[in-house]
mmCIF file of N, CA and C in Angstrom:
data_model
loop_
_atom_site.group_PDB
_atom_site.id
_atom_site.type_symbol
_atom_site.label_atom_id
_atom_site.label_comp_id
_atom_site.label_asym_id
_atom_site.label_seq_id
_atom_site.Cartn_x
_atom_site.Cartn_y
_atom_site.Cartn_z
ATOM 1 N N UNK B 35 18.725 15.301 3.645
ATOM 2 C CA UNK B 35 20.162 14.832 3.982
ATOM 3 C C UNK B 35 21.228 15.218 2.395
ATOM 4 N N UNK B 36 22.456 15.588 2.735
ATOM 5 C CA UNK B 36 22.651 15.958 1.468
ATOM 6 C C UNK B 36 23.687 14.444 0.440
ATOM 7 N N UNK B 37 24.231 13.401 1.042
ATOM 8 C CA UNK B 37 24.582 12.528 0.238
ATOM 9 C C UNK B 37 23.549 11.695 0.071
ATOM 10 N N UNK B 38 22.467 12.177 0.140
ATOM 11 C CA UNK B 38 21.520 11.210 -0.314
ATOM 12 C C UNK B 38 20.715 11.448 -1.757
ATOM 13 N N UNK B 39 21.104 10.403 -2.678
ATOM 14 C CA UNK B 39 21.345 10.820 -4.166
ATOM 15 C C UNK B 39 19.877 11.353 -4.466
ATOM 16 N N UNK B 40 18.516 10.488 -3.965
ATOM 17 C CA UNK B 40 17.271 11.165 -3.953
ATOM 18 C C UNK B 40 16.693 12.060 -3.451
ATOM 19 N N UNK B 41 18.209 12.830 -2.417
ATOM 20 C CA UNK B 41 17.546 14.012 -2.154
ATOM 21 C C UNK B 41 18.127 14.816 -2.822
ATOM 22 N N UNK B 42 19.353 14.566 -3.585
ATOM 23 C CA UNK B 42 20.107 15.760 -4.234
ATOM 24 C C UNK B 42 19.145 16.146 -5.865
ATOM 25 N N UNK B 43 18.435 14.912 -6.000
ATOM 26 C CA UNK B 43 17.738 15.018 -7.485
ATOM 27 C C UNK B 43 16.163 15.722 -6.365
ATOM 28 N N UNK B 44 15.752 15.397 -6.085
ATOM 29 C CA UNK B 44 14.397 16.503 -5.337
ATOM 30 C C UNK B 44 14.342 17.929 -4.889
ATOM 31 N N UNK B 45 16.314 18.408 -4.404
ATOM 32 C CA UNK B 45 15.892 19.535 -4.770
ATOM 33 C C UNK B 45 16.685 20.030 -5.817
ATOM 34 N N UNK B 46 16.983 19.119 -6.965
ATOM 35 C CA UNK B 46 17.490 19.797 -8.209
ATOM 36 C C UNK B 46 19.001 19.828 -9.031
ATOM 37 N N UNK B 47 19.591 19.590 -7.894
ATOM 38 C CA UNK B 47 21.387 18.902 -7.946
ATOM 39 C C UNK B 47 22.035 18.384 -8.356
ATOM 40 N N UNK B 48 21.062 16.745 -8.619
ATOM 41 C CA UNK B 48 21.678 16.390 -9.806
ATOM 42 C C UNK B 48 20.666 15.727 -10.677
ATOM 43 N N UNK B 49 21.020 14.706 -11.635
ATOM 44 C CA UNK B 49 20.859 15.191 -13.101
ATOM 45 C C UNK B 49 19.207 14.024 -12.895
ATOM 46 N N UNK B 50 18.530 14.433 -13.463
ATOM 47 C CA UNK B 50 17.362 12.824 -13.324
ATOM 48 C C UNK B 50 16.298 14.036 -14.563
ATOM 49 N N UNK B 51 15.599 12.763 -15.477
ATOM 50 C CA UNK B 51 14.636 13.252 -16.016
ATOM 51 C C UNK B 51 13.318 13.160 -15.221
ATOM 52 N N UNK B 52 13.325 14.182 -14.843
ATOM 53 C CA UNK B 52 11.921 14.417 -14.124
ATOM 54 C C UNK B 52 10.675 14.390 -14.705
ATOM 55 N N UNK B 53 9.651 14.076 -15.217
ATOM 56 C CA UNK B 53 8.112 13.484 -15.271
ATOM 57 C C UNK B 53 7.306 14.068 -14.530
ATOM 58 N N UNK B 54 7.359 14.461 -13.493
ATOM 59 C CA UNK B 54 6.181 14.994 -12.146
ATOM 60 C C UNK B 54 7.230 15.568 -10.869
ATOM 61 N N UNK B 55 6.871 16.860 -10.937
ATOM 62 C CA UNK B 55 7.029 17.058 -9.268
ATOM 63 C C UNK B 55 6.065 18.363 -8.862
ATOM 64 N N UNK B 56 5.502 18.028 -7.480
ATOM 65 C CA UNK B 56 4.843 19.574 -6.816
ATOM 66 C C UNK B 56 5.871 19.840 -5.726
ATOM 67 N N UNK B 57 4.785 20.394 -4.550
ATOM 68 C CA UNK B 57 5.741 20.982 -3.272
ATOM 69 C C UNK B 57 5.968 19.064 -2.264
ATOM 70 N N UNK B 58 5.191 18.070 -2.666
ATOM 71 C CA UNK B 58 5.720 17.164 -1.467
ATOM 72 C C UNK B 58 6.649 16.046 -2.366
ATOM 73 N N UNK B 59 6.318 15.701 -3.957
ATOM 74 C CA UNK B 59 7.336 14.866 -4.657
ATOM 75 C C UNK B 59 7.469 14.962 -5.719
ATOM 76 N N UNK B 60 8.883 14.038 -6.016
ATOM 77 C CA UNK B 60 9.647 14.178 -7.574
ATOM 78 C C UNK B 60 9.280 12.723 -7.966
ATOM 79 N N UNK B 61 9.367 12.571 -9.400
ATOM 80 C CA UNK B 61 8.556 11.040 -10.367
ATOM 81 C C UNK B 61 9.300 11.517 -11.425
ATOM 82 N N UNK B 62 10.922 10.971 -11.686
ATOM 83 C CA UNK B 62 11.588 10.588 -12.617
ATOM 84 C C UNK B 62 12.070 9.487 -13.084
ATOM 85 N N UNK B 63 12.688 9.085 -14.060
ATOM 86 C CA UNK B 63 12.696 8.116 -15.496
ATOM 87 C C UNK B 63 13.708 7.685 -14.766
ATOM 88 N N UNK B 64 13.748 6.249 -14.187
ATOM 89 C CA UNK B 64 14.767 4.874 -13.660
ATOM 90 C C UNK B 64 15.938 5.058 -14.704
ATOM 91 N N UNK B 65 17.370 4.968 -13.969
ATOM 92 C CA UNK B 65 18.381 4.833 -15.357
ATOM 93 C C UNK B 65 19.264 3.590 -15.272
ATOM 94 N N UNK B 66 17.675 3.122 -14.995
ATOM 95 C CA UNK B 66 18.288 1.413 -15.483
ATOM 96 C C UNK B 66 16.726 0.614 -15.400
ATOM 97 N N UNK B 67 16.154 1.458 -16.509
ATOM 98 C CA UNK B 67 14.762 0.493 -16.172
ATOM 99 C C UNK B 67 14.487 -1.395 -16.282
ATOM 100 N N UNK B 68 13.433 -1.312 -15.908
ATOM 101 C CA UNK B 68 13.177 -2.979 -15.953
ATOM 102 C C UNK B 68 12.005 -3.309 -16.915
ATOM 103 N N UNK B 69 11.136 -1.950 -17.315
ATOM 104 C CA UNK B 69 9.589 -1.963 -18.348
ATOM 105 C C UNK B 69 10.486 -0.875 -18.894
ATOM 106 N N UNK B 70 9.140 -0.984 -19.690
ATOM 107 C CA UNK B 70 9.060 0.119 -20.804
ATOM 108 C C UNK B 70 9.040 1.302 -20.192
ATOM 109 N N UNK B 71 8.565 1.370 -19.113
ATOM 110 C CA UNK B 71 7.688 2.994 -18.941
ATOM 111 C C UNK B 71 8.773 2.636 -17.310
ATOM 112 N N UNK B 72 9.377 3.052 -16.206
ATOM 113 C CA UNK B 72 9.981 2.319 -14.853
ATOM 114 C C UNK B 72 10.324 4.014 -14.593
ATOM 115 N N UNK B 73 9.754 4.766 -13.791
ATOM 116 C CA UNK B 73 9.440 5.233 -13.142
ATOM 117 C C UNK B 73 9.669 5.968 -11.693
ATOM 118 N N UNK B 74 10.671 6.284 -10.757
ATOM 119 C CA UNK B 74 10.408 6.151 -9.362
ATOM 120 C C UNK B 74 9.768 7.803 -8.560
ATOM 121 N N UNK B 75 9.354 7.604 -7.548
ATOM 122 C CA UNK B 75 8.573 8.303 -7.478
ATOM 123 C C UNK B 75 8.956 8.659 -5.571
ATOM 124 N N UNK B 76 9.563 9.809 -5.718
ATOM 125 C CA UNK B 76 9.469 9.807 -3.651
ATOM 126 C C UNK B 76 9.285 11.165 -3.474
ATOM 127 N N UNK B 77 9.322 11.167 -2.402
ATOM 128 C CA UNK B 77 8.758 12.300 -1.194
ATOM 129 C C UNK B 77 10.236 13.413 -1.203
ATOM 130 N N UNK B 78 10.119 14.968 -1.761
ATOM 131 C CA UNK B 78 11.065 15.439 -0.691
ATOM 132 C C UNK B 78 11.949 15.139 0.098
ATOM 133 N N UNK B 79 11.068 14.844 1.557
ATOM 134 C CA UNK B 79 11.449 14.791 2.616
ATOM 135 C C UNK B 79 12.215 13.349 2.241
ATOM 136 N N UNK B 80 12.924 13.102 3.129
ATOM 137 C CA UNK B 80 13.908 12.302 3.064
ATOM 138 C C UNK B 80 13.421 10.998 4.303
ATOM 139 N N UNK B 81 13.107 10.050 4.012
ATOM 140 C CA UNK B 81 12.355 8.603 4.644
ATOM 141 C C UNK B 81 13.360 7.823 4.493
ATOM 142 N N UNK B 82 14.011 6.770 4.951
ATOM 143 C CA UNK B 82 14.739 6.199 4.404
ATOM 144 C C UNK B 82 13.872 4.824 3.474
ATOM 145 N N UNK B 83 12.627 4.391 4.216
ATOM 146 C CA UNK B 83 11.998 3.545 4.039
ATOM 147 C C UNK B 83 10.578 3.556 4.999
ATOM 148 N N UNK B 84 9.582 2.076 4.374
ATOM 149 C CA UNK B 84 8.440 2.255 5.124
ATOM 150 C C UNK B 84 8.731 2.296 6.920
ATOM 151 N N UNK B 85 9.869 1.316 6.888
ATOM 152 C CA UNK B 85 10.190 1.238 8.403
ATOM 153 C C UNK B 85 10.206 2.230 8.816
ATOM 154 N N UNK B 86 10.762 3.489 8.742
ATOM 155 C CA UNK B 86 10.783 4.583 9.262
ATOM 156 C C UNK B 86 9.287 5.185 9.463
ATOM 157 N N UNK B 87 8.421 5.070 8.623
ATOM 158 C CA UNK B 87 7.470 6.289 8.370
ATOM 159 C C UNK B 87 7.044 6.653 9.813
ATOM 160 N N UNK B 88 6.289 7.969 9.790
ATOM 161 C CA UNK B 88 5.914 7.839 11.686
ATOM 162 C C UNK B 88 4.849 8.377 11.213
ATOM 163 N N UNK B 89 3.833 8.955 12.343
ATOM 164 C CA UNK B 89 2.175 9.172 12.231
ATOM 165 C C UNK B 89 2.515 10.427 11.706
ATOM 166 N N UNK B 90 3.086 11.560 11.767
ATOM 167 C CA UNK B 90 3.574 12.864 10.949
ATOM 168 C C UNK B 90 3.586 12.663 9.573
ATOM 169 N N UNK B 91 4.152 11.489 8.794
ATOM 170 C CA UNK B 91 3.856 11.067 7.227
ATOM 171 C C UNK B 91 2.907 10.668 7.054
ATOM 172 N N UNK B 92 1.886 10.315 7.267
ATOM 173 C CA UNK B 92 0.538 9.760 6.814
ATOM 174 C C UNK B 92 0.610 11.243 6.382
ATOM 175 N N UNK B 93 -0.225 12.265 5.309
ATOM 176 C CA UNK B 93 -0.763 12.578 5.217
ATOM 177 C C UNK B 93 -0.310 12.774 3.719
ATOM 178 N N UNK B 94 1.657 13.235 3.700
ATOM 179 C CA UNK B 94 2.064 12.747 2.632
ATOM 180 C C UNK B 94 2.591 11.502 2.093
ATOM 181 N N UNK B 95 2.654 10.494 2.932
ATOM 182 C CA UNK B 95 2.413 8.806 2.134
ATOM 183 C C UNK B 95 1.050 8.563 1.742
ATOM 184 N N UNK B 96 0.140 9.536 1.559
ATOM 185 C CA UNK B 96 -1.494 9.169 1.317
ATOM 186 C C UNK B 96 -1.601 10.284 -0.263
ATOM 187 N N UNK B 97 -0.741 10.907 -0.039
ATOM 188 C CA UNK B 97 -0.762 12.208 -0.993
ATOM 189 C C UNK B 97 0.321 11.661 -2.033
ATOM 190 N N UNK B 98 1.103 11.056 -2.245
ATOM 191 C CA UNK B 98 2.148 10.342 -2.701
ATOM 192 C C UNK B 98 1.182 8.970 -3.455
ATOM 193 N N UNK B 99 0.460 8.296 -2.332
ATOM 194 C CA UNK B 99 -0.278 6.728 -2.741
ATOM 195 C C UNK B 99 -1.526 6.993 -3.812
ATOM 196 N N UNK B 100 -2.069 8.735 -3.765
ATOM 197 C CA UNK B 100 -2.629 8.504 -4.266
ATOM 198 C C UNK B 100 -2.399 9.339 -5.509
ATOM 199 N N UNK B 101 -1.651 10.252 -5.716
ATOM 200 C CA UNK B 101 -1.193 10.563 -7.274
ATOM 201 C C UNK B 101 0.022 9.747 -8.287
ATOM 202 N N UNK B 102 0.111 8.581 -7.649
ATOM 203 C CA UNK B 102 0.389 7.601 -8.441
ATOM 204 C C UNK B 102 -0.495 7.245 -9.545
ATOM 205 N N UNK B 103 -1.556 7.067 -9.554
ATOM 206 C CA UNK B 103 -2.334 6.976 -10.634
ATOM 207 C C UNK B 103 -2.091 8.222 -11.805
ATOM 208 N N UNK B 104 -2.397 9.520 -10.782
ATOM 209 C CA UNK B 104 -2.217 9.971 -11.930
ATOM 210 C C UNK B 104 -0.825 10.017 -13.000
ATOM 211 N N UNK B 105 0.094 9.768 -12.086
ATOM 212 C CA UNK B 105 1.930 10.276 -12.951
ATOM 213 C C UNK B 105 1.375 8.874 -13.602
ATOM 214 N N UNK B 106 0.892 7.517 -13.425
ATOM 215 C CA UNK B 106 0.928 6.909 -14.338
ATOM 216 C C UNK B 106 0.010 6.950 -15.725
ATOM 217 N N UNK B 107 -1.516 7.799 -15.446
ATOM 218 C CA UNK B 107 -1.629 7.922 -16.567
ATOM 219 C C UNK B 107 -1.196 9.272 -17.537
ATOM 220 N N UNK B 108 -0.480 10.432 -16.497
ATOM 221 C CA UNK B 108 0.008 11.496 -17.968
ATOM 222 C C UNK B 108 1.678 10.507 -18.439
ATOM 223 N N UNK B 109 1.706 9.447 -18.260
ATOM 224 C CA UNK B 109 3.056 8.690 -18.760
ATOM 225 C C UNK B 109 2.350 7.799 -19.693
ATOM 226 N N UNK B 110 1.143 7.551 -19.950
ATOM 227 C CA UNK B 110 1.005 6.563 -21.211
ATOM 228 C C UNK B 110 0.535 5.605 -20.210
ATOM 229 N N UNK B 111 0.646 5.033 -18.845
ATOM 230 C CA UNK B 111 -0.146 3.850 -18.380
ATOM 231 C C UNK B 111 -1.165 3.722 -18.426
ATOM 232 N N UNK B 112 -1.939 3.459 -19.909
ATOM 233 C CA UNK B 112 -3.715 3.272 -19.245
ATOM 234 C C UNK B 112 -3.862 2.182 -19.047
ATOM 235 N N UNK B 113 -3.711 1.091 -19.454
ATOM 236 C CA UNK B 113 -3.853 -0.192 -19.191
ATOM 237 C C UNK B 113 -3.280 -1.358 -18.383
ATOM 238 N N UNK B 114 -2.939 -0.769 -16.882
ATOM 239 C CA UNK B 114 -2.020 -1.170 -15.869
ATOM 240 C C UNK B 114 -0.664 -0.822 -15.442
ATOM 241 N N UNK B 115 -0.804 -1.071 -14.679
ATOM 242 C CA UNK B 115 0.814 -0.874 -13.916
ATOM 243 C C UNK B 115 1.201 -0.978 -12.716
ATOM 244 N N UNK B 116 2.479 -1.549 -12.586
ATOM 245 C CA UNK B 116 3.057 -2.240 -11.251
ATOM 246 C C UNK B 116 3.640 -0.990 -10.268
ATOM 247 N N UNK B 117 3.617 -1.250 -8.711
ATOM 248 C CA UNK B 117 4.317 -0.398 -8.294
ATOM 249 C C UNK B 117 4.931 -0.900 -6.961
ATOM 250 N N UNK B 118 6.189 -0.912 -6.632
ATOM 251 C CA UNK B 118 6.924 -1.255 -6.025
ATOM 252 C C UNK B 118 7.803 -1.087 -5.245
ATOM 253 N N UNK B 119 7.635 -0.775 -3.404
ATOM 254 C CA UNK B 119 8.300 -0.883 -2.633
ATOM 255 C C UNK B 119 9.804 -1.497 -2.350
ATOM 256 N N UNK B 120 10.722 -1.253 -2.075
ATOM 257 C CA UNK B 120 11.466 -2.226 -1.016
ATOM 258 C C UNK B 120 11.889 -1.420 0.016
ATOM 259 N N UNK B 121 12.230 -2.337 0.996
ATOM 260 C CA UNK B 121 12.365 -1.877 2.481
ATOM 261 C C UNK B 121 13.343 -2.798 3.316
ATOM 262 N N UNK B 122 14.771 -2.197 3.030
ATOM 263 C CA UNK B 122 15.793 -2.673 3.899
ATOM 264 C C UNK B 122 16.556 -3.477 2.755
ATOM 265 N N UNK B 123 17.457 -4.155 3.804
ATOM 266 C CA UNK B 123 18.339 -5.091 2.763
ATOM 267 C C UNK B 123 17.598 -6.033 2.595
ATOM 268 N N UNK B 124 17.478 -6.627 3.429
ATOM 269 C CA UNK B 124 16.346 -8.626 3.052
ATOM 270 C C UNK B 124 15.074 -8.205 1.507
ATOM 271 N N UNK B 125 15.077 -6.609 2.009
ATOM 272 C CA UNK B 125 13.722 -6.448 0.836
ATOM 273 C C UNK B 125 14.127 -5.902 -0.367
ATOM 274 N N UNK B 126 16.228 -6.233 -0.843
ATOM 275 C CA UNK B 126 16.985 -5.281 -1.800
ATOM 276 C C UNK B 126 16.811 -3.906 -1.734
ATOM 277 N N UNK B 127 16.510 -3.245 -0.951
ATOM 278 C CA UNK B 127 16.913 -1.671 -1.045
ATOM 279 C C UNK B 127 17.921 -1.517 -2.030
ATOM 280 N N UNK B 128 18.236 -0.391 -2.161
ATOM 281 C CA UNK B 128 19.441 -0.139 -3.164
ATOM 282 C C UNK B 128 19.864 1.632 -2.135
ATOM 283 N N UNK B 129 19.086 2.114 -2.920
ATOM 284 C CA UNK B 129 18.747 3.815 -1.861
ATOM 285 C C UNK B 129 17.905 3.725 -0.993
ATOM 286 N N UNK B 130 18.424 4.632 0.258
ATOM 287 C CA UNK B 130 17.694 4.348 1.427
ATOM 288 C C UNK B 130 17.606 5.373 1.551
ATOM 289 N N UNK B 131 15.938 5.833 0.927
ATOM 290 C CA UNK B 131 15.160 6.832 0.653
ATOM 291 C C UNK B 131 13.363 6.402 0.173
ATOM 292 N N UNK B 132 13.460 6.123 0.920
ATOM 293 C CA UNK B 132 11.649 5.641 0.291
ATOM 294 C C UNK B 132 11.360 5.656 -0.974
ATOM 295 N N UNK B 133 11.209 4.792 -2.111
ATOM 296 C CA UNK B 133 10.993 5.622 -3.011
ATOM 297 C C UNK B 133 9.722 4.113 -3.976
ATOM 298 N N UNK B 134 8.991 4.409 -4.871
ATOM 299 C CA UNK B 134 8.308 4.188 -5.299
ATOM 300 C C UNK B 134 8.806 3.850 -6.866
ATOM 301 N N UNK B 135 8.782 2.405 -7.196
ATOM 302 C CA UNK B 135 8.794 2.167 -8.785
ATOM 303 C C UNK B 135 7.583 1.946 -9.210
ATOM 304 N N UNK B 136 7.319 2.308 -10.190
ATOM 305 C CA UNK B 136 6.044 2.937 -10.947
ATOM 306 C C UNK B 136 6.416 2.074 -12.675
ATOM 307 N N UNK B 137 6.292 0.830 -12.738
ATOM 308 C CA UNK B 137 6.108 0.298 -14.567
ATOM 309 C C UNK B 137 5.103 0.119 -15.181
ATOM 310 N N UNK B 138 5.548 0.297 -16.299
ATOM 311 C CA UNK B 138 4.644 -0.645 -17.177
ATOM 312 C C UNK B 138 4.549 -0.607 -18.375
ATOM 313 N N UNK B 139 4.098 -0.261 -19.594
ATOM 314 C CA UNK B 139 3.882 -0.297 -21.038
ATOM 315 C C UNK B 139 4.672 -1.849 -21.632
ATOM 316 N N UNK B 140 4.022 -2.917 -21.249
ATOM 317 C CA UNK B 140 4.814 -3.932 -21.750
ATOM 318 C C UNK B 140 5.103 -4.842 -20.880
ATOM 319 N N UNK B 141 6.154 -5.933 -21.350
ATOM 320 C CA UNK B 141 6.335 -7.079 -20.793
ATOM 321 C C UNK B 141 6.920 -6.562 -19.410
ATOM 322 N N UNK B 142 6.335 -7.174 -17.783
ATOM 323 C CA UNK B 142 7.064 -6.573 -16.504
ATOM 324 C C UNK B 142 8.317 -7.782 -15.971
ATOM 325 N N UNK B 143 8.981 -7.566 -15.503
ATOM 326 C CA UNK B 143 9.574 -8.478 -15.095
ATOM 327 C C UNK B 143 9.282 -8.988 -13.864
ATOM 328 N N UNK B 144 8.788 -10.443 -13.895
ATOM 329 C CA UNK B 144 8.414 -10.956 -12.523
ATOM 330 C C UNK B 144 9.201 -10.889 -11.226
ATOM 331 N N UNK B 145 8.500 -10.919 -10.376
ATOM 332 C CA UNK B 145 9.174 -10.490 -9.421
ATOM 333 C C UNK B 145 8.842 -11.783 -8.260
#
């Protein structure tokens, strides 16, 4: 989706401090961090949010969830971390491309 900033980042057409990528996922530093380490993990495939997941996305989302701990470890989060995803306006979603916040490394914001 050309107008989606996360699709642009995944395609390499928008700047981001990428810390992990594979054929299905991209992880990069949040530009307005809420924790010492605050990463965003996105699928390369454009999916708006949890409500738009399809059965065909099960393998992709499983891969994302199974890769989160690896990304956390590789970025120094060895004492625990928080993962958060927001869905829809009421869930305070700001970018409509499914993404998981991976945060840790000090005091975490209250949810």
